[in-house]
Coordinates of C-alpha atoms and ligand atoms in Angstrom, one line a residue:
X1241 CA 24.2 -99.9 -101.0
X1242 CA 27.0 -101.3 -98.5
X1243 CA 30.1 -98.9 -97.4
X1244 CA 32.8 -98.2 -99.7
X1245 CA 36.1 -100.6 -99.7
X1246 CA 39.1 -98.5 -101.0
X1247 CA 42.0 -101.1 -101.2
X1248 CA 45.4 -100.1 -99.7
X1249 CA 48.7 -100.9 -101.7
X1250 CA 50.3 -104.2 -100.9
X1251 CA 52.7 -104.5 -97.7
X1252 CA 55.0 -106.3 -95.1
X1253 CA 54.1 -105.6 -91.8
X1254 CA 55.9 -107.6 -89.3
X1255 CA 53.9 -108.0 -86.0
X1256 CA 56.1 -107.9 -82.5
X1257 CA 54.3 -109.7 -80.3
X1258 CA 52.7 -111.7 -83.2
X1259 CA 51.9 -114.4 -80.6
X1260 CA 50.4 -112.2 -77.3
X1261 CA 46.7 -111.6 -76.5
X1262 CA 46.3 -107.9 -78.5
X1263 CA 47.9 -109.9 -81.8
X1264 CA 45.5 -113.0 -81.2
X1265 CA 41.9 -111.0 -80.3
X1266 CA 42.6 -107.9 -82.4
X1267 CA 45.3 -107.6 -84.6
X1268 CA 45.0 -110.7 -86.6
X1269 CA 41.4 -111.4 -87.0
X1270 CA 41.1 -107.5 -88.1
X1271 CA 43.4 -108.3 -90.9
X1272 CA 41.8 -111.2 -91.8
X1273 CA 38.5 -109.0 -92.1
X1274 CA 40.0 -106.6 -94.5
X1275 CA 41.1 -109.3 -96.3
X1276 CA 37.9 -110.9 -96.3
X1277 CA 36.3 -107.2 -97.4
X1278 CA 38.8 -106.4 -100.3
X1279 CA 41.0 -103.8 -98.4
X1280 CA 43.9 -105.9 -98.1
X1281 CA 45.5 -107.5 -100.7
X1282 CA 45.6 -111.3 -100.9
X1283 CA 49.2 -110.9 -101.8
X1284 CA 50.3 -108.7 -98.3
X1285 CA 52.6 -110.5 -95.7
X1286 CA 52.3 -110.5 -92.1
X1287 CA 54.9 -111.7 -90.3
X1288 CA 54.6 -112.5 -86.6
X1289 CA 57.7 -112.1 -84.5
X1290 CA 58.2 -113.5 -80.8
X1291 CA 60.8 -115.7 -79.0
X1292 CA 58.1 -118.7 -79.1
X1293 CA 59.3 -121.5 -81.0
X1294 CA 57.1 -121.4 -84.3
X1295 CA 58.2 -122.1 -87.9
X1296 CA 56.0 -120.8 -90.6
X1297 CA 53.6 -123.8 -90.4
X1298 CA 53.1 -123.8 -86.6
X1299 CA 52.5 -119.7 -86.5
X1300 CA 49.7 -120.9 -89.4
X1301 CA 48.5 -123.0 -86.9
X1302 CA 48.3 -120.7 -84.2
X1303 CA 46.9 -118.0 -85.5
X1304 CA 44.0 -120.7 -87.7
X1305 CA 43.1 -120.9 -83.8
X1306 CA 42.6 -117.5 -83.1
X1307 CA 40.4 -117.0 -86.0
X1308 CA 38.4 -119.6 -85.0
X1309 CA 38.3 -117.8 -82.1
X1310 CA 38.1 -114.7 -82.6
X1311 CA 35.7 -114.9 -85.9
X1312 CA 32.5 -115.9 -86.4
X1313 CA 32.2 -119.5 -88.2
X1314 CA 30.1 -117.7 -90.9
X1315 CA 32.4 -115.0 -91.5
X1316 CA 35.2 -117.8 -91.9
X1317 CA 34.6 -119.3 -95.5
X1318 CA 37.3 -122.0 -96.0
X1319 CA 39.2 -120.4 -99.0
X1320 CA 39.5 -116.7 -97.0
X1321 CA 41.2 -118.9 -93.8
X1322 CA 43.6 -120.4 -96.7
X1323 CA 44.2 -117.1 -98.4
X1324 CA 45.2 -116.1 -95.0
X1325 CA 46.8 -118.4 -93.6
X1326 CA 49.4 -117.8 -96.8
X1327 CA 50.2 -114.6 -96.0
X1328 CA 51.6 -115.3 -92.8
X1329 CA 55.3 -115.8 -91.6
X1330 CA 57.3 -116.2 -88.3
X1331 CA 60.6 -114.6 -87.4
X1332 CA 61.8 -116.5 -83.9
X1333 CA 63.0 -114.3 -81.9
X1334 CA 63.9 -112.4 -78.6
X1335 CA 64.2 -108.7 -79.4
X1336 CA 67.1 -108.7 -77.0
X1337 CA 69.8 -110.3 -78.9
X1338 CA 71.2 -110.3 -82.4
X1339 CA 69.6 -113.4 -83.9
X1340 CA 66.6 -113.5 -86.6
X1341 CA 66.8 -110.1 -87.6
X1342 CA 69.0 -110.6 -90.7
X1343 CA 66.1 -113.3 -91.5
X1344 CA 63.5 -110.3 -91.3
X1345 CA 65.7 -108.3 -93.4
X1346 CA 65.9 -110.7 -96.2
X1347 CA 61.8 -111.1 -96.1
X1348 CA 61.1 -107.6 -96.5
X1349 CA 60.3 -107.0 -100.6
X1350 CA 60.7 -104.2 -102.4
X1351 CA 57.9 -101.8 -103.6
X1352 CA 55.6 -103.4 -100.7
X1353 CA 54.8 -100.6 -97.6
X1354 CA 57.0 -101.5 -95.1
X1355 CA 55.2 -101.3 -91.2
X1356 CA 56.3 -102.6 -87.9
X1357 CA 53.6 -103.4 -85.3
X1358 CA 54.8 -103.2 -81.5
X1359 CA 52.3 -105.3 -80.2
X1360 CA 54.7 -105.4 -76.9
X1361 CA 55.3 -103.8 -73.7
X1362 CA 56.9 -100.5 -73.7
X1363 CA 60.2 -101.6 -72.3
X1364 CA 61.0 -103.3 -75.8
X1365 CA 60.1 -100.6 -77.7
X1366 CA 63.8 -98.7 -77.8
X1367 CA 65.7 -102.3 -78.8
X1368 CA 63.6 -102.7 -81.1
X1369 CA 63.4 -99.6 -83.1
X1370 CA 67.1 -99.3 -83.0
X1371 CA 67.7 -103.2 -84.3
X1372 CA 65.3 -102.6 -86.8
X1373 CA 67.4 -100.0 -88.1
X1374 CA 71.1 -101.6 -87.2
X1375 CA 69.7 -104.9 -89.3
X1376 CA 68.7 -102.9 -92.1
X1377 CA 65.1 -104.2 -91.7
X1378 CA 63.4 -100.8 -92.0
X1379 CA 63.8 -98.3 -94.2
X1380 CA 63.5 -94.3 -94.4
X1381 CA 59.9 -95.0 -95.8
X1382 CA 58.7 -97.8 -92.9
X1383 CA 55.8 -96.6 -90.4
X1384 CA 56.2 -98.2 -86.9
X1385 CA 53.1 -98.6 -84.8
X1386 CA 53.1 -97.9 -81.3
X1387 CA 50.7 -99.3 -78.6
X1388 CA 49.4 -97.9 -75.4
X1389 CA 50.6 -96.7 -72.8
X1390 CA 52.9 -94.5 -74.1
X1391 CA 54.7 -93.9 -70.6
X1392 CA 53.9 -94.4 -66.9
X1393 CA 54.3 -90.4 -66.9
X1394 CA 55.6 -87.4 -68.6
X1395 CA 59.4 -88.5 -67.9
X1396 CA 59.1 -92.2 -69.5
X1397 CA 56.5 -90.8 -72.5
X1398 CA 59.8 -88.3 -73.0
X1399 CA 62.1 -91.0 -72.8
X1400 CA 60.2 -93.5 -75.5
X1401 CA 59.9 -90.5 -77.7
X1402 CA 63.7 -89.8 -77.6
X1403 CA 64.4 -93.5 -77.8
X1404 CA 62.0 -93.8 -81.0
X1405 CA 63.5 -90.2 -82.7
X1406 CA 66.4 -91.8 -82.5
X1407 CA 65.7 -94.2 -84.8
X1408 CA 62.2 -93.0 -86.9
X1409 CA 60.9 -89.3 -87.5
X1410 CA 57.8 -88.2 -86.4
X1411 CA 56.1 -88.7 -89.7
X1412 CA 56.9 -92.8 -89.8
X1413 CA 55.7 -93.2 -86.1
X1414 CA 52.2 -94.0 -85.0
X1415 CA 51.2 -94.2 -81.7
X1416 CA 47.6 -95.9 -81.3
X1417 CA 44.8 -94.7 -79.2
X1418 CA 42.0 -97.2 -80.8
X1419 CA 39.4 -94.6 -79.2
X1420 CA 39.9 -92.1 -82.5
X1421 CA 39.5 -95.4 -84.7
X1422 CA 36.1 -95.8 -83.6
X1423 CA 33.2 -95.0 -86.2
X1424 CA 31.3 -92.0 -84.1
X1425 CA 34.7 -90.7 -82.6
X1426 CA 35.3 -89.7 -86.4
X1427 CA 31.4 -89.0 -87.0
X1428 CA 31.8 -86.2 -84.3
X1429 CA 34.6 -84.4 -86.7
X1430 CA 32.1 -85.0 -89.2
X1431 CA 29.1 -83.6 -87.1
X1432 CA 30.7 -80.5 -86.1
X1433 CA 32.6 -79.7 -89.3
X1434 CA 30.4 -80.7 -91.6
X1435 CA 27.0 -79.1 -90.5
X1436 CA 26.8 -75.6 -90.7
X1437 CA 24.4 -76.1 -87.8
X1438 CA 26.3 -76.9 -84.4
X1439 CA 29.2 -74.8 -85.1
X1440 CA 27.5 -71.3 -84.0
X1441 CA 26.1 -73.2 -81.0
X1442 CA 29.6 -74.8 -79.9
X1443 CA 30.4 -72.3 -77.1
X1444 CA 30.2 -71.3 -74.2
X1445 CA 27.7 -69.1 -75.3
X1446 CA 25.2 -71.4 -75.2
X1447 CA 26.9 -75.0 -74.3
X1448 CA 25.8 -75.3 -70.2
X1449 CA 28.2 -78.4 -69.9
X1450 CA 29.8 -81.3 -71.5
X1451 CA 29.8 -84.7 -70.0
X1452 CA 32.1 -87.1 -71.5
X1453 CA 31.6 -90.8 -70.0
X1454 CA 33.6 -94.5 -70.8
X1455 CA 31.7 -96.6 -68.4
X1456 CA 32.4 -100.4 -68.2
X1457 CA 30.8 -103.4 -67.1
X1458 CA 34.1 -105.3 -66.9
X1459 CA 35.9 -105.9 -64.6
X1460 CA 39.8 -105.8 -63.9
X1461 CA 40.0 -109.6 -63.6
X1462 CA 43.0 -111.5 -66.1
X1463 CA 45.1 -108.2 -65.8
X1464 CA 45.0 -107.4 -62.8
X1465 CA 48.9 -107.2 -62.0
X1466 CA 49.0 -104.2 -65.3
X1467 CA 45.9 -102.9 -64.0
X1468 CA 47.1 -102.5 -60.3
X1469 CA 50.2 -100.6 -62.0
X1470 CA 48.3 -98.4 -64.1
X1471 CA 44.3 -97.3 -62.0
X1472 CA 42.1 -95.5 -64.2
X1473 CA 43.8 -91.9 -64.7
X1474 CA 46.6 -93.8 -66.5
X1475 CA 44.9 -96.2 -68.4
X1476 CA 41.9 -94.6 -69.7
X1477 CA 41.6 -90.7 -69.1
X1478 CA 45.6 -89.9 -69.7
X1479 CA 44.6 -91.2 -73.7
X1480 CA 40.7 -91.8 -74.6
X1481 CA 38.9 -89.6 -72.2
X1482 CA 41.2 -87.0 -73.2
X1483 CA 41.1 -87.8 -77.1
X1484 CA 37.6 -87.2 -76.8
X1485 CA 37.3 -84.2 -74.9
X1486 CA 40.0 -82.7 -77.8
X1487 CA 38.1 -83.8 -80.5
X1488 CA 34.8 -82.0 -79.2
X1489 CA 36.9 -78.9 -77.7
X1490 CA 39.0 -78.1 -80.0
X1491 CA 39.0 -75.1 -82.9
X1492 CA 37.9 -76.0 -86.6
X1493 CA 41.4 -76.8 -88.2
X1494 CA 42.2 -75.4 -91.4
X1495 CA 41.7 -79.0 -93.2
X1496 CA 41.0 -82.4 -92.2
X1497 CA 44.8 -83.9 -92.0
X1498 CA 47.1 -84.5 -89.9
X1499 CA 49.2 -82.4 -88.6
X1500 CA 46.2 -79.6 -88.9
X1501 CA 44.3 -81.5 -86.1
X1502 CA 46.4 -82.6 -84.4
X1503 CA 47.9 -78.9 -83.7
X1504 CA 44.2 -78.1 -82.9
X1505 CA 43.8 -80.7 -80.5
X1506 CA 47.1 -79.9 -78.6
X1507 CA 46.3 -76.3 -78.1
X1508 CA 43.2 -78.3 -75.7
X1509 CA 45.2 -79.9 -73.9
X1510 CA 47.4 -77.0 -73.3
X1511 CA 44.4 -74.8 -72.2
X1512 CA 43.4 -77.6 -69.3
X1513 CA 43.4 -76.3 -66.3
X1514 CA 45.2 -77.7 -63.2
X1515 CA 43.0 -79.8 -61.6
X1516 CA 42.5 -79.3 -57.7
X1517 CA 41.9 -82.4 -55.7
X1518 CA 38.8 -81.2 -54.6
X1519 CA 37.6 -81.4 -58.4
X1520 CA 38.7 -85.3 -58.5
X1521 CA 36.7 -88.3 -57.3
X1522 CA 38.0 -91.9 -57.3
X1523 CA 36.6 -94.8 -56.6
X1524 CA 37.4 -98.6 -56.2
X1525 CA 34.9 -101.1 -56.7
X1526 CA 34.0 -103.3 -53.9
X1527 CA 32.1 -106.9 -53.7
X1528 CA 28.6 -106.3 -54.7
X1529 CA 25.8 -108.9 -55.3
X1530 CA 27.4 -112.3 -55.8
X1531 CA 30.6 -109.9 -56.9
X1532 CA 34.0 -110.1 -56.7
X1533 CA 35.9 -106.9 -55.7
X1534 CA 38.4 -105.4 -56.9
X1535 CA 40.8 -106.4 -54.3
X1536 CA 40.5 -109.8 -55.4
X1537 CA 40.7 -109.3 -59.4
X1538 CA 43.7 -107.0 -58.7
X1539 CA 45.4 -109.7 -56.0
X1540 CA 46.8 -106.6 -54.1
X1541 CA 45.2 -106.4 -50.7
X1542 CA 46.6 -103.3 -49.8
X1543 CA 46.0 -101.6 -53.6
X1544 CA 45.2 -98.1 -53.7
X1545 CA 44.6 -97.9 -57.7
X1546 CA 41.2 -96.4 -58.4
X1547 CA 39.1 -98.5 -60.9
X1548 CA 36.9 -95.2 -61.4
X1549 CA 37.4 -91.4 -61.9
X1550 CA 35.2 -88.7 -62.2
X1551 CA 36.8 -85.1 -62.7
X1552 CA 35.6 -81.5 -63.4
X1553 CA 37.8 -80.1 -65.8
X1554 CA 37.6 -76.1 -67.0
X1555 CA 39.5 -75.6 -70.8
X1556 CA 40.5 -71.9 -70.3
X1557 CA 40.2 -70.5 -73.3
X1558 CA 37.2 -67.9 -74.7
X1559 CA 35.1 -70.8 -76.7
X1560 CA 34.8 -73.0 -73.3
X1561 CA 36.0 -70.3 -70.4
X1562 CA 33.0 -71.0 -67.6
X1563 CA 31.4 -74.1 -69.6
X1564 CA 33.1 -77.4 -67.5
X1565 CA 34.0 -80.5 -68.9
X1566 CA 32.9 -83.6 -66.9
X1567 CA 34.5 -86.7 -67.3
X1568 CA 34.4 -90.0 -65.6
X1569 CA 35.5 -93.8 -66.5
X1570 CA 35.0 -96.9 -64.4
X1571 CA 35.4 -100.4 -64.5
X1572 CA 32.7 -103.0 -63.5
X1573 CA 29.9 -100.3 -63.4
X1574 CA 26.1 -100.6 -64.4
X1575 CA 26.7 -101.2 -68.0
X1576 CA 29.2 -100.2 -70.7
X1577 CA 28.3 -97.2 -72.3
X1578 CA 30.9 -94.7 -73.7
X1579 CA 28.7 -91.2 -75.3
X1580 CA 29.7 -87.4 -75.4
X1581 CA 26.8 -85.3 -74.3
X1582 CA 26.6 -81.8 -74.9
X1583 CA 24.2 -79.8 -72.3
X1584 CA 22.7 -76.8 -73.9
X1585 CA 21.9 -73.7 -72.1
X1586 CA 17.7 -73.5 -70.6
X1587 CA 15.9 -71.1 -73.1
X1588 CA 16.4 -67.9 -71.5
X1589 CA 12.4 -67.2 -71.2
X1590 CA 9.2 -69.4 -71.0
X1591 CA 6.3 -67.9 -72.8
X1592 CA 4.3 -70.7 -72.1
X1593 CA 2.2 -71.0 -69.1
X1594 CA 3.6 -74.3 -68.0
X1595 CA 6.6 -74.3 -66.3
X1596 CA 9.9 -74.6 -67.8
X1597 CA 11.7 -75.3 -64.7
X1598 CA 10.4 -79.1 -65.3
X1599 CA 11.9 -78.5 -69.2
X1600 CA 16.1 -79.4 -69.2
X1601 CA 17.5 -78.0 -71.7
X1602 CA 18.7 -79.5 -75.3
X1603 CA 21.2 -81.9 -75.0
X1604 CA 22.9 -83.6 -77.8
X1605 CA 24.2 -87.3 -77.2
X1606 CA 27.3 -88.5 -79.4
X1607 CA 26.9 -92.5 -78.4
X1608 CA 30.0 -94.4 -79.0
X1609 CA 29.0 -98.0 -77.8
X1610 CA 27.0 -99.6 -77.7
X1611 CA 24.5 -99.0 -80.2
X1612 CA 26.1 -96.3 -82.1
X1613 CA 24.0 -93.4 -83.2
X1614 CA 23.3 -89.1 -82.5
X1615 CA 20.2 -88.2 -80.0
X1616 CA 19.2 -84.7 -79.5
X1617 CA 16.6 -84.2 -76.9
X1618 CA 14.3 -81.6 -78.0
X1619 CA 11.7 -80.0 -76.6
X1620 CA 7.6 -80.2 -78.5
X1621 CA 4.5 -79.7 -77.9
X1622 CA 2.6 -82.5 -76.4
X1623 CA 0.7 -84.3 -79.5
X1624 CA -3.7 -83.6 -78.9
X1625 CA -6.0 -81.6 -77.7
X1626 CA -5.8 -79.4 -74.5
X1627 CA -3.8 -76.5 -75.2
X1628 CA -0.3 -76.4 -74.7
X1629 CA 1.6 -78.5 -73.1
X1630 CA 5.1 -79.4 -73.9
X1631 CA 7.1 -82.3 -73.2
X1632 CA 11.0 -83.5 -74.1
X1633 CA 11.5 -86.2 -77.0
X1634 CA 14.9 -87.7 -78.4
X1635 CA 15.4 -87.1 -82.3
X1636 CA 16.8 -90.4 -82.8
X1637 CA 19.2 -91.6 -85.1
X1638 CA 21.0 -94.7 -84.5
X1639 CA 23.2 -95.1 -87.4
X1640 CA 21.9 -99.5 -87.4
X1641 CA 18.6 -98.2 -87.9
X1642 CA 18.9 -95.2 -90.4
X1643 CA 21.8 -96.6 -92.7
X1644 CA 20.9 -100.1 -93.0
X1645 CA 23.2 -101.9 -94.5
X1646 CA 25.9 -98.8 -94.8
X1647 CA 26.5 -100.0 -90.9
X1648 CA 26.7 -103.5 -91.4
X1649 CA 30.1 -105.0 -91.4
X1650 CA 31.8 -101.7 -90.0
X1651 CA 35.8 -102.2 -89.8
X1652 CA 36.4 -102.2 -85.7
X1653 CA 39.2 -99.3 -84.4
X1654 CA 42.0 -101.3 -84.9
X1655 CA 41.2 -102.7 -88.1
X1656 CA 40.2 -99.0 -89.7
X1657 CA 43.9 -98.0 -88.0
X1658 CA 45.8 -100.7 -89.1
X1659 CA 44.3 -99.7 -93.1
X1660 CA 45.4 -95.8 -92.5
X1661 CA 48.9 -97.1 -91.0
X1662 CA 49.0 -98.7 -94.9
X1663 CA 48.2 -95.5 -96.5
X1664 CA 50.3 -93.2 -94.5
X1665 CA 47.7 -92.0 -93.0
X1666 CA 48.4 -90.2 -89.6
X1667 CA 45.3 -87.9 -88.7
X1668 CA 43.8 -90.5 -86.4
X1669 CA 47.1 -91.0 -84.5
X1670 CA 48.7 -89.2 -81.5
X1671 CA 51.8 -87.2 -81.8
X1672 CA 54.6 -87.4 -79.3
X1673 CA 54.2 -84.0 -78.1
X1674 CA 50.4 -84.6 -77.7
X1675 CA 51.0 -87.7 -75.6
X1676 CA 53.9 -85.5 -73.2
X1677 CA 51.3 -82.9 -72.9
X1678 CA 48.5 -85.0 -71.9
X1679 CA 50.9 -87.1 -69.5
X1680 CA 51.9 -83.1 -68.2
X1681 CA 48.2 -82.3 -67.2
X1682 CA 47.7 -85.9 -65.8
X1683 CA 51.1 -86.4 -63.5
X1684 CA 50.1 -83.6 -60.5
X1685 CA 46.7 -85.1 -60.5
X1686 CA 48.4 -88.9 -59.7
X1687 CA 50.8 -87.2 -57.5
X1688 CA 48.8 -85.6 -55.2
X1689 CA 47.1 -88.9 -54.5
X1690 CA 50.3 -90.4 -54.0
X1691 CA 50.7 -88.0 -51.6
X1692 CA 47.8 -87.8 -49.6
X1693 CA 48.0 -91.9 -49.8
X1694 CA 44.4 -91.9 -49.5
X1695 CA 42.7 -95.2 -50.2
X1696 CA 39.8 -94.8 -53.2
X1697 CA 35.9 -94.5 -52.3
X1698 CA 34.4 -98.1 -52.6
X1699 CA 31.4 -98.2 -55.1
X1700 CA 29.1 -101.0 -55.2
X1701 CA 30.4 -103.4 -58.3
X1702 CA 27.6 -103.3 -61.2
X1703 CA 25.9 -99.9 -60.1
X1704 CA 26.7 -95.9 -61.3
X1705 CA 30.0 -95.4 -59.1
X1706 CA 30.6 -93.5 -56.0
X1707 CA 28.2 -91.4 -54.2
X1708 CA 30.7 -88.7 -54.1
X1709 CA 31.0 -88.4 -58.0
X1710 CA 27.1 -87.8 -57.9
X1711 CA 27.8 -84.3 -55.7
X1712 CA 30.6 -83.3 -58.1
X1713 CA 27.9 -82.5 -60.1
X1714 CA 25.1 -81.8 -57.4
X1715 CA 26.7 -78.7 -55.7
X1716 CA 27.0 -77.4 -59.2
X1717 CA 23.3 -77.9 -59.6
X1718 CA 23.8 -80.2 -62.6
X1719 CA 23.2 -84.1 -62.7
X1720 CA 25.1 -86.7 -64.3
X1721 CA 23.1 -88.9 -67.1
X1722 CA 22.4 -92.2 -66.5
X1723 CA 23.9 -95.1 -67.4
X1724 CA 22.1 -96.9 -69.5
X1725 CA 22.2 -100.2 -72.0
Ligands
NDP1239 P1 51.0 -110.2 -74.2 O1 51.8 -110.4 -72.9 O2 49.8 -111.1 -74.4 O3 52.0 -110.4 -75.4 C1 53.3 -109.9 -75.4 C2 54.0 -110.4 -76.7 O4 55.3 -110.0 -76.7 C3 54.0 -111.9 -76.8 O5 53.7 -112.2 -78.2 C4 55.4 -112.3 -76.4 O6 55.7 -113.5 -77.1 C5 56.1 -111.1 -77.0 N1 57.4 -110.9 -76.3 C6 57.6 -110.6 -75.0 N2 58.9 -110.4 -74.7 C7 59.6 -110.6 -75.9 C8 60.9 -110.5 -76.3 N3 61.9 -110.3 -75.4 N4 61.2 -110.7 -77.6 C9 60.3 -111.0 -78.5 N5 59.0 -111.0 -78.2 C10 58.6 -110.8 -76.9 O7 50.6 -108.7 -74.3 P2 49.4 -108.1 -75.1 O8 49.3 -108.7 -76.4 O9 48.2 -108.0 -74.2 O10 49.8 -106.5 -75.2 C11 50.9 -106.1 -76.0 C12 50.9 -104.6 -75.9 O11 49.7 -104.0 -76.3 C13 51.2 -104.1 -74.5 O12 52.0 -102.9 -74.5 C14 49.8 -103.7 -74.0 O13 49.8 -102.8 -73.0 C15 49.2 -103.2 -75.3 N6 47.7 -103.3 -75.3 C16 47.1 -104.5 -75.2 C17 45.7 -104.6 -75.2 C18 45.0 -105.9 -75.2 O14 43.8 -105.9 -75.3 N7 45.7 -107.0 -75.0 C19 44.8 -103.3 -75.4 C20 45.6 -102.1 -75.5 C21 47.0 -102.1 -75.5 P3 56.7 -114.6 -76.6 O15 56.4 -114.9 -75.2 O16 56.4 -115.7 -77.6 O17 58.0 -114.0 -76.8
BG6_1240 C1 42.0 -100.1 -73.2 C2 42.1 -100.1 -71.8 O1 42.8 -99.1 -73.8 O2 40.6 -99.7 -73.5 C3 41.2 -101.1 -71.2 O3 43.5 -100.6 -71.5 C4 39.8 -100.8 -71.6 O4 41.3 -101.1 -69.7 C5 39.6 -100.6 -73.1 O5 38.9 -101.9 -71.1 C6 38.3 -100.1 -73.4 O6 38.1 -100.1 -74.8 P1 36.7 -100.3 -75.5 O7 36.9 -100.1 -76.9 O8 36.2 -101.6 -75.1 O9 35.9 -99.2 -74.9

C-alpha cells in the first residue's frame, strides 16, 4: 500500500522571488513532485515573478535547471519535466514600480485558487500586498504566503502584520514555519491526541523534563551576512524551537483545525516565563579540526551573534508548573539531529534488589530528522537465567522500517504546505498574533545580550556545543541526550 494522494483543485500561484535560492531548491522542485504524485493538476500555473530579464521560454529554462538540480535524474521522467515546464510563466518585474502587474492581472483565470508566494525579503512584503490589490491581481478569495522571518522583533512582526491587514484578512494569510510541515511534527498531534495512552501521563505529574533539540552539522557559510543579522534566537528558536515546544505543551483543542490549535498553542506561549540570563547559554563556534570558524563563514571579525543556544524555559501553568523545558539549536555541531524527548519521572520505589539508581527513567523520543521514527526507552528484565536483573531497551519504531512503503516518497515541509495553502488549509500555519507573541518572549532575552555586549562561548566546530550548556543541566542533576546520527 503506498500513502494516499488527495488532489487539490486547480490554481494560479504566482511565485515572488520565482528566480532566488528558496524558489530554485524548494519551491519549484516540490511542485514538480506533486505533480509528479497526482496532487497537482497538470493543468495548474505557476508563475514566477522577479525583475530578472526572463520571458516565458527563458524562466522554462531556468527553472529545467533547477530540477535537474534539485531532483533526482530518476525521479525526472522526460514527459513530467514537459508537463512542467508548461505550466510555468514569468511576469518581469521589480515590485517597486507600476509595470507588469496589469500583465499578472490579465493571467489570473477564473474558478482556479488564486495564491501569492513571497519567496522575498520582508522589506517587499508591504508593496507587494498593497499592488497586488491596487492592480486587481488578487481577489477577496486569494491566500498569500509568507516566509520567515516574520520580523527582526516584536515592533517590525507588528508592523508586517498591519502592513499585510491592510490589504488581506487573517484567514487569506499564511505565514510559513516549514518545521510544522514536517511528517513527525504532525505525528506528535497524532501521538498525543490520538492514543488514549500518553495523555494521562502528559504532566507534570509524572513528565521530569522535556528536551527539545534542532542540532546542525552546517555551518553558517553562503549566508553569512543574514546570518550575522539574525544569531540563533532569531532564526531558529523565535519560530521552530518554539513551534515545537507548543505543539507538545499545549492543551488538547477541541478539534483538529485551525483556529482551535492555534488558540491552544498561543495560550503556551503566553504562559512562558521570562527567561533570566542566568537560564541562557550561547555559544559561537570556533575553528575546530581542519575547521573554519564562524568568524570566517560570517565575515564579521568583531560578530557577537551566537550560532548556538541552549535555554531552560519553565511554562507556568498547572499541566507543566515545576517540569522545565530545555531547548537548544546550534549550527556546525556533531551531527544534525532535531527530536523531542520527553523525560519521565524515576518509579517512585525499587522492589528489586538491584539498584534503580543505575535505571533512568522512561523517556519517549519524538525524532524529527534524520531517520524519522518514536523510541520509548523502557525498562525489562534482562533475557536468561540468574534471577533478576533489569536493564533499559528502546521500543523502536522508525516509521522506514515499520511502514514500508507508506514512508517512501513522503512530500517534504514545504511541498505538504504548499498543497494545504491550495486547500485553504491554515492549521499548520502561524497566526499573526502567535508570531507577536513569540517575538514578545524572545526580544528581552536578545536585549539583555545586547546589553551586557558580551561576546558568545566558543564551542569546538563538529562537537556537542559549549561546556557551559552541559551545567545548565548538570546543577539541575539532569543530563542532556547525546547527539547522535
Ligand atoms: P534570494 O536572495 O535567493 O532571492 C530573492 C528573490 O527576490 C530573487 O528571486 C530576486 O530576483 C527577487 N527580488 C529581489 N528584489 C526584488 C524586487 N525589487 N522586485 C522583484 N523581485 C525581487 O532569497 P531566498 O530565495 O533565499 O529567500 C527568499 C525569502 O525566503 C527570504 O525572506 C528568506 O529569508 C526566506 N527563506 C529562505 C530560505 C532558503 O533556504 N533560501 C529558508 C527559509 C526562508 P531578481 O534578483 O531576479 O529580482
Ligand atoms: C531555516 C533556518 O528556517 O531552518 C536555517 O533559517 C536552518 O538556518 C533551517 O538551517 C533548518 O531546517 P531543517 O529543515 O534543515 O532542519
Amino acid at each position: 500500500m503506498v500513502s494516499k494522494t488527495i488532489p487539490v483543485d486547480d490554481f494560479d500561484l504566482v511565485i515572488f522571488g520565482g528566480t532566488g535560492d528558496l524558489a530554485s531548491r524548494k519551491i519549484l522542485p516540490g511542485l514538480f513532485r506533486r505533480m509528479v504524485a497526482g496532487q497537482m493538476p497538470r493543468t495548474a500555473k505557476i508563475i514566477g515573478a522577479a525583475r530578472s530579464p526572463y520571458d516565458r521560454k527563458g524562466y522554462q529554462e531556468h527553472v529545467r535547471k533547477s530540477l535537474e538540480e534539485f531532483v533526482p535524474k530518476e525521479k525526472r521522467a522526460a514527459k513530467d519535466v514537459k508537463d512542467f515546464l508548461n505550466c510555468l510563466d514569468y511576469v518581469e518585474l521589480d515590485v517597486f514600480t507600476p509595470d507588469g502587474w496589469k500583465q499578472m492581472a490579465k493571467m489570473m483565470r477564473k474558478g482556479a485558487v488564486r495564491a501569492f508566494y513571497f519567496s522575498v525579503g520582508p522589506s517587499l512584503f508591504g508593496t507587494i500586498a498593497n499592488s497586488l490589490v491596487k492592480y486587481k491581481v488578487a481577489d477577496e478569495h486569494s491566500r498569500v504566503v509568507v516566509e520567515k522571518p516574520f520580523g527582526h522583533d516584536l515592533d517590525s512582526a507588528k508592523v508586517l502584520n498591519a502592513e499585510l491587514a491592510e490589504c488581506f484578512t487573517e484567514d487569506q494569510i499564511y505565514r510559513i514555519d516549514h518545521y510544522l510541515g514536517k511528517e513527525t511534527v504532525q505525528n506528535l498531534m497524532a501521538i498525543r491526541f490520538g492514543n488514549a495512552l500518553f495523555e494521562p501521563l502528559w504532566n507534570n505529574h509524572h513528565v521530569d523534563h522535556v528536551q527539545i533539540t534542532a542540532a546542525e552539522s552546517l555551518s553558517v557559510a553562503g549566508r553569512g551576512s543574514y546570518y550575522d543579522q539574525s544569531g540563533a534566537m532569531r532564526d531558529m528558536v523565535q519560530n521552530h524551537l518554539m513551534q515545537l515546544l507548543c505543539l507538545t505543551a499545549m492543551e488538547p483543542p477541541s478539534m483538529f483545525e485551525a483556529n482551535a490549535v492555534r488558540d491552544e498553542k498561543l495560550k503556551v506561549i503566553k504562559a512562558l516565563q521570562p527567561v533570566s540570563q542566568k537560564d541562557v547559554v550561547r555559544g559561537q563556534y570556533s575553528a575546530g579540526d581542519g575547521e573554519d570558524d564562524y568568524i570566517t563563514h560570517s565575515e564579521n571579525p568583531s560578530s557577537k551573534t551566537e550560532s548556538y543556544v541552549a535555554m531552560k524555559v519553565d511554562v507556568a501553568n498547572w499541566r507543566w508548573a515545576g517540569t522545565p523545558f530545555y531547548l537548544r539549536t546550534g549550527k556546525r555541531l556533531r551531527h544534525r539531529m532535531s527530536e523531542i524527548a520527553i523525560v519521565f519521572k524515576d518509579p517512585p520505589h525499587s522492589i528489586f534488589e538491584q539498584d534503580f539508581k543505575e535505571m533512568r527513567g522512561n523517556v519517549l523520543v519524538i525524532r524529527l530528522q534524520p531517520d524519522e521514527g518514536i523510541k520509548m526507552r523502557v525498562t525489562i528484565k534482562d533475557p536468561g537465567p540468574g534471577g533478576m536483573r533489569l536493564r533499559e531497551v528502546p521500543l523502536d519504531m522508525s516509521f522506514a522500517e515499520t511502514l514500508g512503503e507508506d514512508v517512501k516518497d513522503l512530500p517534504d515541509a514545504y511541498e505538504r504546505l504548499i498543497m494545504d495553502v491550495i486547500r485553504g488549509n491554515q492549521t499548520l500555519f502561524m497566526r499573526g498574533d502567535e508570531a507577536e507573541a513569540a517575538w514578545a518572549w524572545v526580544d528581552p532575552i536578545v536585549k539583555g545580550w545586547e546589553e551586557l555586549n558580551t561576546k558568545p562561548l566558543p564551542y569546538d566546530a563538529r562537537s556537542s556545543g559549549p561546556d557551559d550548556a552541559m551545567m545548565l543541566m548538570h546543577r539541575d542533576g539532569r543530563r542532556w541526550r547525546d547527539i547522535s546520527k
